[in-house]
PDB file of C-alpha atoms in Angstrom:
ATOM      1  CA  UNK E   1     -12.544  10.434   0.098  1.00  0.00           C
ATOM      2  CA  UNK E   2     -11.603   6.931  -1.221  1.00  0.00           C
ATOM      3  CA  UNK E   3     -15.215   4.889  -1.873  1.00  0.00           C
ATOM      4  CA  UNK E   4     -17.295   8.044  -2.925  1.00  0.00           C
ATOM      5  CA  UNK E   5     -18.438   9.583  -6.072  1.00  0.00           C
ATOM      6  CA  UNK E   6     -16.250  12.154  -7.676  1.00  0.00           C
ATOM      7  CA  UNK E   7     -16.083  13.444 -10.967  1.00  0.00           C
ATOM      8  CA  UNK E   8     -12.810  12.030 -10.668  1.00  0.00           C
ATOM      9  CA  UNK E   9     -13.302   8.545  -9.556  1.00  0.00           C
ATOM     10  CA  UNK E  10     -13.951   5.376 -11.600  1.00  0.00           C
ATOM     11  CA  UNK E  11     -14.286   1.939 -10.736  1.00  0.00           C
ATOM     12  CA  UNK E  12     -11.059   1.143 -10.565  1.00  0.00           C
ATOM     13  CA  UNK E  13      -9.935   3.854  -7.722  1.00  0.00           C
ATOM     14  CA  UNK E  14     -12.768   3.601  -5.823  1.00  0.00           C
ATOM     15  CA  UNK E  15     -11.900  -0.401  -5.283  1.00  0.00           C
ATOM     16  CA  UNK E  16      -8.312   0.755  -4.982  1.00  0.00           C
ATOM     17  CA  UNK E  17      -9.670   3.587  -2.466  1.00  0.00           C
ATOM     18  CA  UNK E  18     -11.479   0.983  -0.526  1.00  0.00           C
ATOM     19  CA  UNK E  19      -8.221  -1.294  -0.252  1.00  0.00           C
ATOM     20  CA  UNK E  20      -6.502   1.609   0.473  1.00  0.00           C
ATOM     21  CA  UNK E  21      -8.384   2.447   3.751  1.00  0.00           C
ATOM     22  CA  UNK E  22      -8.412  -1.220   4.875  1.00  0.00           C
ATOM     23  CA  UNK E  23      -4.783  -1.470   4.537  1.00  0.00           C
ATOM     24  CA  UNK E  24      -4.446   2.340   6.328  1.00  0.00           C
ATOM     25  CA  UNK E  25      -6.581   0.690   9.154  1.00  0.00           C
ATOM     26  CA  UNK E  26      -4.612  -2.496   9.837  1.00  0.00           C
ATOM     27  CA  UNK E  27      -1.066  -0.321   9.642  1.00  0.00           C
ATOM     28  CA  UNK E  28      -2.860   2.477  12.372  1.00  0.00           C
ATOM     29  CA  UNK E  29      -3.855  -0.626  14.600  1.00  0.00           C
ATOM     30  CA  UNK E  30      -0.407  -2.654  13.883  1.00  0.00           C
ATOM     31  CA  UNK E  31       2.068   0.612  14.123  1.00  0.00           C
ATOM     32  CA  UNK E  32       0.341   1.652  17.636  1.00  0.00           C
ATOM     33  CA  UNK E  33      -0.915  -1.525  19.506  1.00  0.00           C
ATOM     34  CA  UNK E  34       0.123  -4.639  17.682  1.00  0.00           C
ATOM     35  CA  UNK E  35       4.172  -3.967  16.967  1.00  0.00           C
ATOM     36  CA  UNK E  36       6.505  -4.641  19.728  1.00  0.00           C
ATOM     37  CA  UNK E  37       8.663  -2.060  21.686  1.00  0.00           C
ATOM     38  CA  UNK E  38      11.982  -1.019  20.448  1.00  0.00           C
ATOM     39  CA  UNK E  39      15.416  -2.024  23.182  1.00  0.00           C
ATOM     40  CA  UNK E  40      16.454   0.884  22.806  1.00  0.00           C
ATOM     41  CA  UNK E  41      13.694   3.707  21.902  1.00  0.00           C
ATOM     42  CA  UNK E  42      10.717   2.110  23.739  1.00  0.00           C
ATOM     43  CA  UNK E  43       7.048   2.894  22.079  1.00  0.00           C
ATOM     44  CA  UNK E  44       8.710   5.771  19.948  1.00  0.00           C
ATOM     45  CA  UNK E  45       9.996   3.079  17.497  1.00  0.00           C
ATOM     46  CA  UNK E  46       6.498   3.644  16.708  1.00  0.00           C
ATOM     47  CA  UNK E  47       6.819   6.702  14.486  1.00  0.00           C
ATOM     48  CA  UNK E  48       8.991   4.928  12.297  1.00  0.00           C
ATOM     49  CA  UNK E  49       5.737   3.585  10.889  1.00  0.00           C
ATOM     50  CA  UNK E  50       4.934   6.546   9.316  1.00  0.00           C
ATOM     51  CA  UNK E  51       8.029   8.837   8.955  1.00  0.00           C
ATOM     52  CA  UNK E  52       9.775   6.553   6.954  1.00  0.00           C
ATOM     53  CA  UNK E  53       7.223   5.451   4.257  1.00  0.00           C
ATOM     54  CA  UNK E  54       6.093   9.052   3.993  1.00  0.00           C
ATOM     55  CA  UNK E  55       9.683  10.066   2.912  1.00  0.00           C
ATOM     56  CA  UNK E  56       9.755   7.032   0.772  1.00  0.00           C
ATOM     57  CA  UNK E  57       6.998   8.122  -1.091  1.00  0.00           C
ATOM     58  CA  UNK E  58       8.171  11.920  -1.545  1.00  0.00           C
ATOM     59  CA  UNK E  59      11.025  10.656  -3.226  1.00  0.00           C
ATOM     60  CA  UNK E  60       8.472   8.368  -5.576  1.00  0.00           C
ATOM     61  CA  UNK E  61       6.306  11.387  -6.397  1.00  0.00           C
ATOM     62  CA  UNK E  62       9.449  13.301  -7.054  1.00  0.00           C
ATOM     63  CA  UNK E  63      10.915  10.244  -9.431  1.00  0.00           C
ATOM     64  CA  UNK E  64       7.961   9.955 -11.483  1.00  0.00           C
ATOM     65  CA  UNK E  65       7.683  13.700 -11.744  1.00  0.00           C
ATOM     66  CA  UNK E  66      10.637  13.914 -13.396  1.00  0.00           C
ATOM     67  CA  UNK E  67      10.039  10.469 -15.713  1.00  0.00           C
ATOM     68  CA  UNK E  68       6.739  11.509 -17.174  1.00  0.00           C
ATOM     69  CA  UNK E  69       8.576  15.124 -17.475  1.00  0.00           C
ATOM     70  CA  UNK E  70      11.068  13.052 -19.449  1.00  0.00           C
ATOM     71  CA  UNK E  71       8.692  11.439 -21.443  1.00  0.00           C
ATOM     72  CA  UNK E  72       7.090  14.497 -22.103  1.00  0.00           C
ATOM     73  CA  UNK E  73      10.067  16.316 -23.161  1.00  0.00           C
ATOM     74  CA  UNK E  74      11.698  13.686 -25.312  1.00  0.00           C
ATOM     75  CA  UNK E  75       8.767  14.164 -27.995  1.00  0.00           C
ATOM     76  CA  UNK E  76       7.918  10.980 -28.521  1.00  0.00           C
ATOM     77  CA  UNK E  77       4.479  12.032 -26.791  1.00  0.00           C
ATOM     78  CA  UNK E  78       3.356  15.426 -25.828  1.00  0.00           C
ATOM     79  CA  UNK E  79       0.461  14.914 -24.555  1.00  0.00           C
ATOM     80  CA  UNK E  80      -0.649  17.261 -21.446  1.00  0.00           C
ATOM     81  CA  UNK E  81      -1.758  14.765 -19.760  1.00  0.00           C
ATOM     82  CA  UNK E  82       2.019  13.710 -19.239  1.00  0.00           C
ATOM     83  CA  UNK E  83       2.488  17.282 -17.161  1.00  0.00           C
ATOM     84  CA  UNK E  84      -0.686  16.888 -15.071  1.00  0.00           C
ATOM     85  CA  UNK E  85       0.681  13.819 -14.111  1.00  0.00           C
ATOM     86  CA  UNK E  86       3.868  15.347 -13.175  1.00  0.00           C
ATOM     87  CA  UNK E  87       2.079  18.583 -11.550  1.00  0.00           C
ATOM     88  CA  UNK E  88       0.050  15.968  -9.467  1.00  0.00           C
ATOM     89  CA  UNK E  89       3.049  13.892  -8.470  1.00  0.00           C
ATOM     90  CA  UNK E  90       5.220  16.892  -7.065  1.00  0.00           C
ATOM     91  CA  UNK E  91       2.687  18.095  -5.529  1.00  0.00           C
ATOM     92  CA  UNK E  92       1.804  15.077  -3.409  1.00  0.00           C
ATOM     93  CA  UNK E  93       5.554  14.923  -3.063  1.00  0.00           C
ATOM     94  CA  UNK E  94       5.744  18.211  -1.431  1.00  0.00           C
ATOM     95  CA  UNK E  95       2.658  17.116   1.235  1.00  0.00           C
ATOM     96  CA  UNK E  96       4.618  13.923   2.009  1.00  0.00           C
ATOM     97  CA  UNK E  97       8.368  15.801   2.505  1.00  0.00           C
ATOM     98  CA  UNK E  98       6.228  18.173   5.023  1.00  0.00           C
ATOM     99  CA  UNK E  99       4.798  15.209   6.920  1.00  0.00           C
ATOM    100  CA  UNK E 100       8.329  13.962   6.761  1.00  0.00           C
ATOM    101  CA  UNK E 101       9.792  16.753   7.494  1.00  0.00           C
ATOM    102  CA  UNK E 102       7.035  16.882  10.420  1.00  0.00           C
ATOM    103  CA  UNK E 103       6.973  13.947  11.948  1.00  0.00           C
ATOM    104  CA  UNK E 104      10.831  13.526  11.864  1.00  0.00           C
ATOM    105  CA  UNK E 105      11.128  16.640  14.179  1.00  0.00           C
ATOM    106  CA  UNK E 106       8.910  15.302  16.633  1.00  0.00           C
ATOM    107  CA  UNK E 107      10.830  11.975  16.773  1.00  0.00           C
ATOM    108  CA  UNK E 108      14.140  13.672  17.096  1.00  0.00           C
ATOM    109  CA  UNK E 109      12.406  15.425  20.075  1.00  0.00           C
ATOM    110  CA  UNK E 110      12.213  12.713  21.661  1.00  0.00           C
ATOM    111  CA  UNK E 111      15.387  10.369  20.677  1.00  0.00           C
ATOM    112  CA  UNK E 112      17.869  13.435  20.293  1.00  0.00           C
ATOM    113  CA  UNK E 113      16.295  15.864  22.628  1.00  0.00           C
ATOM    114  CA  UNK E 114      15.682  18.541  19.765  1.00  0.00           C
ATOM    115  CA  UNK E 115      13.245  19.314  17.220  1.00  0.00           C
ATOM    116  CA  UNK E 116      15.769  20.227  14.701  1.00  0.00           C
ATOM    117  CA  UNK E 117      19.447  20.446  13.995  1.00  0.00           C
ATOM    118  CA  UNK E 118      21.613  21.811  11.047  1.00  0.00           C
ATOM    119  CA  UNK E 119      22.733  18.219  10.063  1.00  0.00           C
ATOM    120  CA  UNK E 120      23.228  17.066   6.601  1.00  0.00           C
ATOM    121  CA  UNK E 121      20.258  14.930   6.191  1.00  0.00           C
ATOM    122  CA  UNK E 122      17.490  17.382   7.543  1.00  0.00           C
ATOM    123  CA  UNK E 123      18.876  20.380   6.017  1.00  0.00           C
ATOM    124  CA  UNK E 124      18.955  18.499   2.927  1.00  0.00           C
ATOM    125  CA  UNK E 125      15.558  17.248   3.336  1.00  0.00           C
ATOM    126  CA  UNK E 126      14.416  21.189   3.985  1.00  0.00           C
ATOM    127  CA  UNK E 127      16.182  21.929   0.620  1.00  0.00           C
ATOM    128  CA  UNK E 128      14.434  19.469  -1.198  1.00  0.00           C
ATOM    129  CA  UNK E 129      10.896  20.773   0.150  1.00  0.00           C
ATOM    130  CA  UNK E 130      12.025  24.370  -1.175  1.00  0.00           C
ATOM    131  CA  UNK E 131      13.094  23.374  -4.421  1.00  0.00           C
ATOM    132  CA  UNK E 132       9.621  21.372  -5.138  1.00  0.00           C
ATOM    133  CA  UNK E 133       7.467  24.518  -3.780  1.00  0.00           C
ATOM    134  CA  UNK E 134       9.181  26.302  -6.134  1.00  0.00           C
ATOM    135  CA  UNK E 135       8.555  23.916  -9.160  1.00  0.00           C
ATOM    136  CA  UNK E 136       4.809  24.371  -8.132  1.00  0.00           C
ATOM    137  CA  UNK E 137       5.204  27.675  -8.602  1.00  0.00           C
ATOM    138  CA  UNK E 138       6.955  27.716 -11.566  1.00  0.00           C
ATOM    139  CA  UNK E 139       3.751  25.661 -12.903  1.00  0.00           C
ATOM    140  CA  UNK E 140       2.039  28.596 -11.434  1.00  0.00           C
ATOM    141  CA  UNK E 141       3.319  31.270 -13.350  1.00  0.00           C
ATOM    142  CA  UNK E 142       1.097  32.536 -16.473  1.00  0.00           C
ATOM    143  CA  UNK E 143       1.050  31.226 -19.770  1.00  0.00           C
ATOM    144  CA  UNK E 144       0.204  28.337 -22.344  1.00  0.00           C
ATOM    145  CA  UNK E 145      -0.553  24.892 -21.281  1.00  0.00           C
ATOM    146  CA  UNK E 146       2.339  23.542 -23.513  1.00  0.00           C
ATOM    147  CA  UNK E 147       5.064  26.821 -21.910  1.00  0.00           C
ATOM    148  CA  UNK E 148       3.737  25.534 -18.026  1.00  0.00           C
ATOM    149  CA  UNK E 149       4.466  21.904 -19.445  1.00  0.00           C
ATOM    150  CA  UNK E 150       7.872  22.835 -21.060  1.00  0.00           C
ATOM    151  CA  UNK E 151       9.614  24.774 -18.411  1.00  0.00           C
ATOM    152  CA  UNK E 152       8.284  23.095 -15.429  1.00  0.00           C
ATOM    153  CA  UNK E 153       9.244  19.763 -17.080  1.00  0.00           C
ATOM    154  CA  UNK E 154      13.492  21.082 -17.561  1.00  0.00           C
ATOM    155  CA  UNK E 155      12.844  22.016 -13.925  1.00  0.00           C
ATOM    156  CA  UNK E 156      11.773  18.945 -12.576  1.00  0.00           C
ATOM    157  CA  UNK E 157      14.849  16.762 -14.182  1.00  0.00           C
ATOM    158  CA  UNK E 158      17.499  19.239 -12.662  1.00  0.00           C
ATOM    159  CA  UNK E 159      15.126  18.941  -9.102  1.00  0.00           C
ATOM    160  CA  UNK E 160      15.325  15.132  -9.242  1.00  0.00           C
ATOM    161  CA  UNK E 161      19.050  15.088  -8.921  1.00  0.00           C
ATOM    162  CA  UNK E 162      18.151  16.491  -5.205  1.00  0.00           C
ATOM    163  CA  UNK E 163      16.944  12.707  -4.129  1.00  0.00           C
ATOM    164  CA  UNK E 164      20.308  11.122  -3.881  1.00  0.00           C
ATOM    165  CA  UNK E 165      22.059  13.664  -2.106  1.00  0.00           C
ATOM    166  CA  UNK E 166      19.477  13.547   0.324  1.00  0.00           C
ATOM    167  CA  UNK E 167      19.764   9.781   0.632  1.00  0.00           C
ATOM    168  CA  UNK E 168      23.166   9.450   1.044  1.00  0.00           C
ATOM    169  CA  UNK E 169      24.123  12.418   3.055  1.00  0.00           C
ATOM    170  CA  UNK E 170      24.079  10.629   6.097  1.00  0.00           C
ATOM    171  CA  UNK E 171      26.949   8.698   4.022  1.00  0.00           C
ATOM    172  CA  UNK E 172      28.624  11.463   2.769  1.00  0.00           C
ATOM    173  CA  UNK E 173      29.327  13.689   6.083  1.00  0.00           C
ATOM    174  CA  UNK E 174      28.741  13.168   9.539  1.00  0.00           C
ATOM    175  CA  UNK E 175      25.128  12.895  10.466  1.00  0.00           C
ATOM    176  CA  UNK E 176      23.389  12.710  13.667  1.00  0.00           C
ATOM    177  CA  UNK E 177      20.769  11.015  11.655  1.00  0.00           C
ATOM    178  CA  UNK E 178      20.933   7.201  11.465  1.00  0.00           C
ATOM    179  CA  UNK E 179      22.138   5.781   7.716  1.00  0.00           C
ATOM    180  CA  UNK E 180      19.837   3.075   6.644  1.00  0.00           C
ATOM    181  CA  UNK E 181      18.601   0.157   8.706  1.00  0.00           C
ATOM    182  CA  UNK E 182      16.814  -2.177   6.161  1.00  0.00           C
ATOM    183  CA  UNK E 183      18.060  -1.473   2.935  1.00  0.00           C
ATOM    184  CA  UNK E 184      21.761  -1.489   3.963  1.00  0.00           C
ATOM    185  CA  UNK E 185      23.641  -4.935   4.284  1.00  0.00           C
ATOM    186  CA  UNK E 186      26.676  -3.192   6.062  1.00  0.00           C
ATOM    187  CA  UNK E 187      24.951  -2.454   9.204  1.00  0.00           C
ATOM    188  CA  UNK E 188      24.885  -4.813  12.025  1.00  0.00           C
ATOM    189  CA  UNK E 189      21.072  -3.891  13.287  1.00  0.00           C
ATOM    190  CA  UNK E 190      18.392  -6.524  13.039  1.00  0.00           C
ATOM    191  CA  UNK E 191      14.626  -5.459  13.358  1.00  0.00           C
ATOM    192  CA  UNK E 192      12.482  -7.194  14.659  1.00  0.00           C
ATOM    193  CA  UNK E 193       9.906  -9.397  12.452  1.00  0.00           C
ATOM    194  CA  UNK E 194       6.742  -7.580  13.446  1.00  0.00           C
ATOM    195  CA  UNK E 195       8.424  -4.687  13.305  1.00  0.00           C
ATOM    196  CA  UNK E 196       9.851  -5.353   9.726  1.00  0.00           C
ATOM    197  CA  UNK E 197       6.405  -6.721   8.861  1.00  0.00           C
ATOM    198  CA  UNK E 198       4.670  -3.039  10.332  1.00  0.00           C
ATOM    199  CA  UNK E 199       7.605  -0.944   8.034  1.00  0.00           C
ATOM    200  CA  UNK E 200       6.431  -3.100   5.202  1.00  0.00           C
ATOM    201  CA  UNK E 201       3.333  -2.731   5.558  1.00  0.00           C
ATOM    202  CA  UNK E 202       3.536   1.277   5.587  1.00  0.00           C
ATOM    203  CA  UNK E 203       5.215   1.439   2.605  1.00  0.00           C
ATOM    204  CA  UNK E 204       3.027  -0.716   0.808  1.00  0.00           C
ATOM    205  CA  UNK E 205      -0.721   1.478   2.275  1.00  0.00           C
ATOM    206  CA  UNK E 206       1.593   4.629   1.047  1.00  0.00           C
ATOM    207  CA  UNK E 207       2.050   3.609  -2.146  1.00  0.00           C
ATOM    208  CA  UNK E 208      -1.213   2.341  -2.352  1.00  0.00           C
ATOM    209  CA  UNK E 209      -2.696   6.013  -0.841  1.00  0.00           C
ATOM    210  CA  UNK E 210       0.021   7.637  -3.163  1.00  0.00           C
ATOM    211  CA  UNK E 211      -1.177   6.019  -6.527  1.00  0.00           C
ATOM    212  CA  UNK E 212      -4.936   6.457  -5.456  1.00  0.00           C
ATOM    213  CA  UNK E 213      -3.940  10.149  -4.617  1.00  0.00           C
ATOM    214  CA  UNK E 214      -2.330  10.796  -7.915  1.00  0.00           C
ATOM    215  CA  UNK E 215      -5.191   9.421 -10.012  1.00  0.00           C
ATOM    216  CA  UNK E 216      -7.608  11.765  -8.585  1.00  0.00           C
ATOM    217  CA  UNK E 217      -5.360  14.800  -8.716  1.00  0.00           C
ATOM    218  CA  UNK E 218      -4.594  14.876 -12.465  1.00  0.00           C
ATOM    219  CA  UNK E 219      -7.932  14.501 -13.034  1.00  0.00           C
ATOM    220  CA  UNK E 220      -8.970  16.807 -11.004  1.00  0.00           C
ATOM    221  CA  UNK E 221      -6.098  19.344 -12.758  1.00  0.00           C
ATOM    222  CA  UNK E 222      -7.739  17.970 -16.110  1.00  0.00           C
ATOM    223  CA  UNK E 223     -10.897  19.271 -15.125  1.00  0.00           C
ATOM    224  CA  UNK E 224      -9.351  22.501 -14.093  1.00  0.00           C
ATOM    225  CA  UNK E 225      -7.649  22.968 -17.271  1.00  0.00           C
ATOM    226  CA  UNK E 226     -10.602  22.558 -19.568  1.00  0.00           C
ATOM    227  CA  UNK E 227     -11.886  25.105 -17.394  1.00  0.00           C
ATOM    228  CA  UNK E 228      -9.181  27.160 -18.186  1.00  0.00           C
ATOM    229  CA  UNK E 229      -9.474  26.629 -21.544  1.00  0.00           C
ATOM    230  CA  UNK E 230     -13.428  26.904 -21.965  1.00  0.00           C
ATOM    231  CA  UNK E 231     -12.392  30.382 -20.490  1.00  0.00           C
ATOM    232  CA  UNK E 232     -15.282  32.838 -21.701  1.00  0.00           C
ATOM    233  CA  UNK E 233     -17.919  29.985 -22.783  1.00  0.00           C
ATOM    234  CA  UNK E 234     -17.875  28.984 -19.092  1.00  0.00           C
ATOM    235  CA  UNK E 235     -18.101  32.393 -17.364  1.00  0.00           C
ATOM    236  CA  UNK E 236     -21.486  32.969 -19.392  1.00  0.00           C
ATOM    237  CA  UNK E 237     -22.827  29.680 -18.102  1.00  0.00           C
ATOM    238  CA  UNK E 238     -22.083  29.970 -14.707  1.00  0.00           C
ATOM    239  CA  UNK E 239     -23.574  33.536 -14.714  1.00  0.00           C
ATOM    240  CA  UNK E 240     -26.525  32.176 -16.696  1.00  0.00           C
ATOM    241  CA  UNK E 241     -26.912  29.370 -13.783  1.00  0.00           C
ATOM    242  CA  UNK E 242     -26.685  32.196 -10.829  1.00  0.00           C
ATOM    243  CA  UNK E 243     -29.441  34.196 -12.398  1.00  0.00           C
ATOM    244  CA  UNK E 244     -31.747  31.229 -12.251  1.00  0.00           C
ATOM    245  CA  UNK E 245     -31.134  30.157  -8.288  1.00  0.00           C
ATOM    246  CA  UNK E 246     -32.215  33.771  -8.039  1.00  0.00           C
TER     247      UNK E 246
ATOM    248  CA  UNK R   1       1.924   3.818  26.033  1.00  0.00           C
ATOM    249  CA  UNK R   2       5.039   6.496  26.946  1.00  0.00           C
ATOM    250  CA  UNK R   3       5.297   9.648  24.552  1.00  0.00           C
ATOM    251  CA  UNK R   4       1.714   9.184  23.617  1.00  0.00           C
ATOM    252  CA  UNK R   5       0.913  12.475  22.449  1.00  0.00           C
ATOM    253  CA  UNK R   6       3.982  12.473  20.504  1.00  0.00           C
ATOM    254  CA  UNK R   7       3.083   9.485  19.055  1.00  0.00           C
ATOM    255  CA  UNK R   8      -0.539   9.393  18.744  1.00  0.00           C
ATOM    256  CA  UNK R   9       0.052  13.486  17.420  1.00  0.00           C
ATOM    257  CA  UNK R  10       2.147  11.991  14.659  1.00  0.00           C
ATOM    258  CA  UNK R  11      -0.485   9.840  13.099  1.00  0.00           C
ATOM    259  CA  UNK R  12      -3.210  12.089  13.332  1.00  0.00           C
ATOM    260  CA  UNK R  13      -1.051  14.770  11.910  1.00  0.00           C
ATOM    261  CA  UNK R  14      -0.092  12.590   8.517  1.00  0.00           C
ATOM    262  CA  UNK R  15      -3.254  10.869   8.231  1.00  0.00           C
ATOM    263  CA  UNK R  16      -5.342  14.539   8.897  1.00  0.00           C
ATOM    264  CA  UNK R  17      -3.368  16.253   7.003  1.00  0.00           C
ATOM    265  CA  UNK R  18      -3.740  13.814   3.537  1.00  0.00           C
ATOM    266  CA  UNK R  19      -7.726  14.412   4.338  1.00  0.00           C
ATOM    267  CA  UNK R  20      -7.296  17.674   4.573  1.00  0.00           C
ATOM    268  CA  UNK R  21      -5.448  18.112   1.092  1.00  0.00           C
ATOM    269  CA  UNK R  22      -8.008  14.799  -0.305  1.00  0.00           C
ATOM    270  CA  UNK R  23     -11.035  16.419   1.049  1.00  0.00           C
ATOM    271  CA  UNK R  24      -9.620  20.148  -0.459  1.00  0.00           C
ATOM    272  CA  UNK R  25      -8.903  19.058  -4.177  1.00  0.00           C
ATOM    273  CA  UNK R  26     -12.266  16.600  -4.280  1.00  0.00           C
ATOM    274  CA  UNK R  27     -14.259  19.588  -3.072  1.00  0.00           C
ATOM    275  CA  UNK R  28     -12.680  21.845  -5.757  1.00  0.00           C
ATOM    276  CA  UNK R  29     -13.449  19.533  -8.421  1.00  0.00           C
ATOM    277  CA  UNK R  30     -16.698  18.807  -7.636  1.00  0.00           C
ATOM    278  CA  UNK R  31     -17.778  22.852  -7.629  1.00  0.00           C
ATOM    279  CA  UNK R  32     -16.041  23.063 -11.516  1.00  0.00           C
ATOM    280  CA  UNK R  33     -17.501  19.600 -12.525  1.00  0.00           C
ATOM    281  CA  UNK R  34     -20.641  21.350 -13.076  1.00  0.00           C
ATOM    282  CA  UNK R  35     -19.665  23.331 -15.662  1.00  0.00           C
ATOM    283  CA  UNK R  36     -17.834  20.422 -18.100  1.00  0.00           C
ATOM    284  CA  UNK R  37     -18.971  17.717 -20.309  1.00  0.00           C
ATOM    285  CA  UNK R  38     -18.346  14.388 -20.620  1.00  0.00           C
ATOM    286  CA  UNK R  39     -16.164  15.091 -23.206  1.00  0.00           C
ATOM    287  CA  UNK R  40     -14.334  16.547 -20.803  1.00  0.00           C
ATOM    288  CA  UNK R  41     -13.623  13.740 -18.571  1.00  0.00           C
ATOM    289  CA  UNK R  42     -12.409  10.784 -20.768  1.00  0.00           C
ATOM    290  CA  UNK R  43     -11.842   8.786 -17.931  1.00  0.00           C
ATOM    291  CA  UNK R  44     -15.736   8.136 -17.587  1.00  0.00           C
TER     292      UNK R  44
END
């Protein structure tokens, strides 16, 4: 948890844990008691505060999967460390997509009257969950550190290409899914200031929660990697340690 | 608040569920920590 001792942890996440939790406080207390009510949707305006920035920063985890894959590929550096950073990303991605994925169907319960529908956006969405629980298992399947970097890293460019057509297939064919509010000048919507403020603010903690998360996990796949690698050496200690608790 | 368990279920779904996966991959690395060196964690 963000502010405690991990093998893991330096100085540096723990303050950014720390800030992290502050910042996931104030958007809990803003997105459900501060923000105002939407015209239209009432208090469910105030999923927004969460469904959106967790989508936002799937398709983050997803982008920098496939740039350190790039980097890693390219040659100019082939360090492992590159792919934990990537297996670490995606992997976060995926849990973010879900809670989008989530959290969207509960809102459209209430707005549309359905938890799902065939409609470009959230069948796109599903594919793009699929495709990254398959890249995880891709990095699952046996072999060398350097084959799980290598094939999982060609995976993860052709994946990435999955990010705009899920953005702009509410563009592309009819959706019952709203295009973009903020980021698009063409509409004529206008959100409110605290409202825009609370959005803000949720992308900002998810990032923040996102980087913090990432840190930790690719250490923590480090650390399960030397394992790996100790193999044998390891086995015998951990035997050698059960004998004497008994 | 209208729709609060709608609402209120879709924050302590995301937030529960990051714990969940936080609390799951700290745990694991703390029960293999024991068995590295320092050497193995440049970070420290």
């Amino acid at each position: 948890m963000p502010g405690t001792s991990t093998p893991t942890g330096t100085r540096a996440t723990r303050m950014l844990g720390v800030v992290t939790l502050a910042f996931t406080v104030w958007l809990v207390v803003f997105g459900l008691v501060v923000s105002a009510e939407d015209v239209v949707q009432g208090s469910t305006v105030r999923m927004m505060y969460v469904h959106v920035p967790s989508i936002w920063v799937a398709y983050v985890a997803f982008a920098l999967t496939a740039v350190v894959s790039a980097v890693y590929l390219s040659g100019k550096n082939r360090s492992l460390a590159w792919d934990r950073v990537a297996g670490a990303s995606a992997e976060i991605g995926v849990l973010f997509v879900a809670i989008s994925l989530i959290t969207g169907s509960l809102w459209g319960r209430l707005t549309w009257g359905t938890y799902w529908v065939w409609d470009a956006r959230l069948t796109s969405t599903a594919f793009l969950f699929i495709t990254y629980i398959g890249y995880l298992a891709v990095r699952g399947l046996g072999g060398s550190f350097r084959q799980r970097a290598r094939r999982s890293a060609v995976l993860a460019l052709l994946a990435v290409l999955e990010i705009p057509l899920v953005h702009f297939s509410v563009v592309i064919w009819r959706s019952l899914h709203q295009e973009s509010t903020v980021a698009n000048s063409g509409t004529d919507v206008e959100l409110d200031g605290l409202m825009l403020f609370t959005l803000f603010l949720g992308i900002v903690t998810f990032t923040m929660l996102f980087a913090w998360m990432v840190l930790h996990r690719q250490r923590a796949l480090a650390l399960q990697d030397a394992v790996d690698s100790h193999g044998l050496d390891l086995a015998i200690k951990q035997r050698q340690q059960e004998a004497e608790v008994r | 608040m209208e729709h609060a368990s709608f609402i209120i279920g879709s924050y302590v779904l995301t937030f529960g569920s990051i714990g969940l996966y936080v609390a799951w991959f700290l745990r694991r690395s703390r029960s293999i920590d024991k068995f590295l060196d320092d050497k193995d964690k440049p970070w420290t």
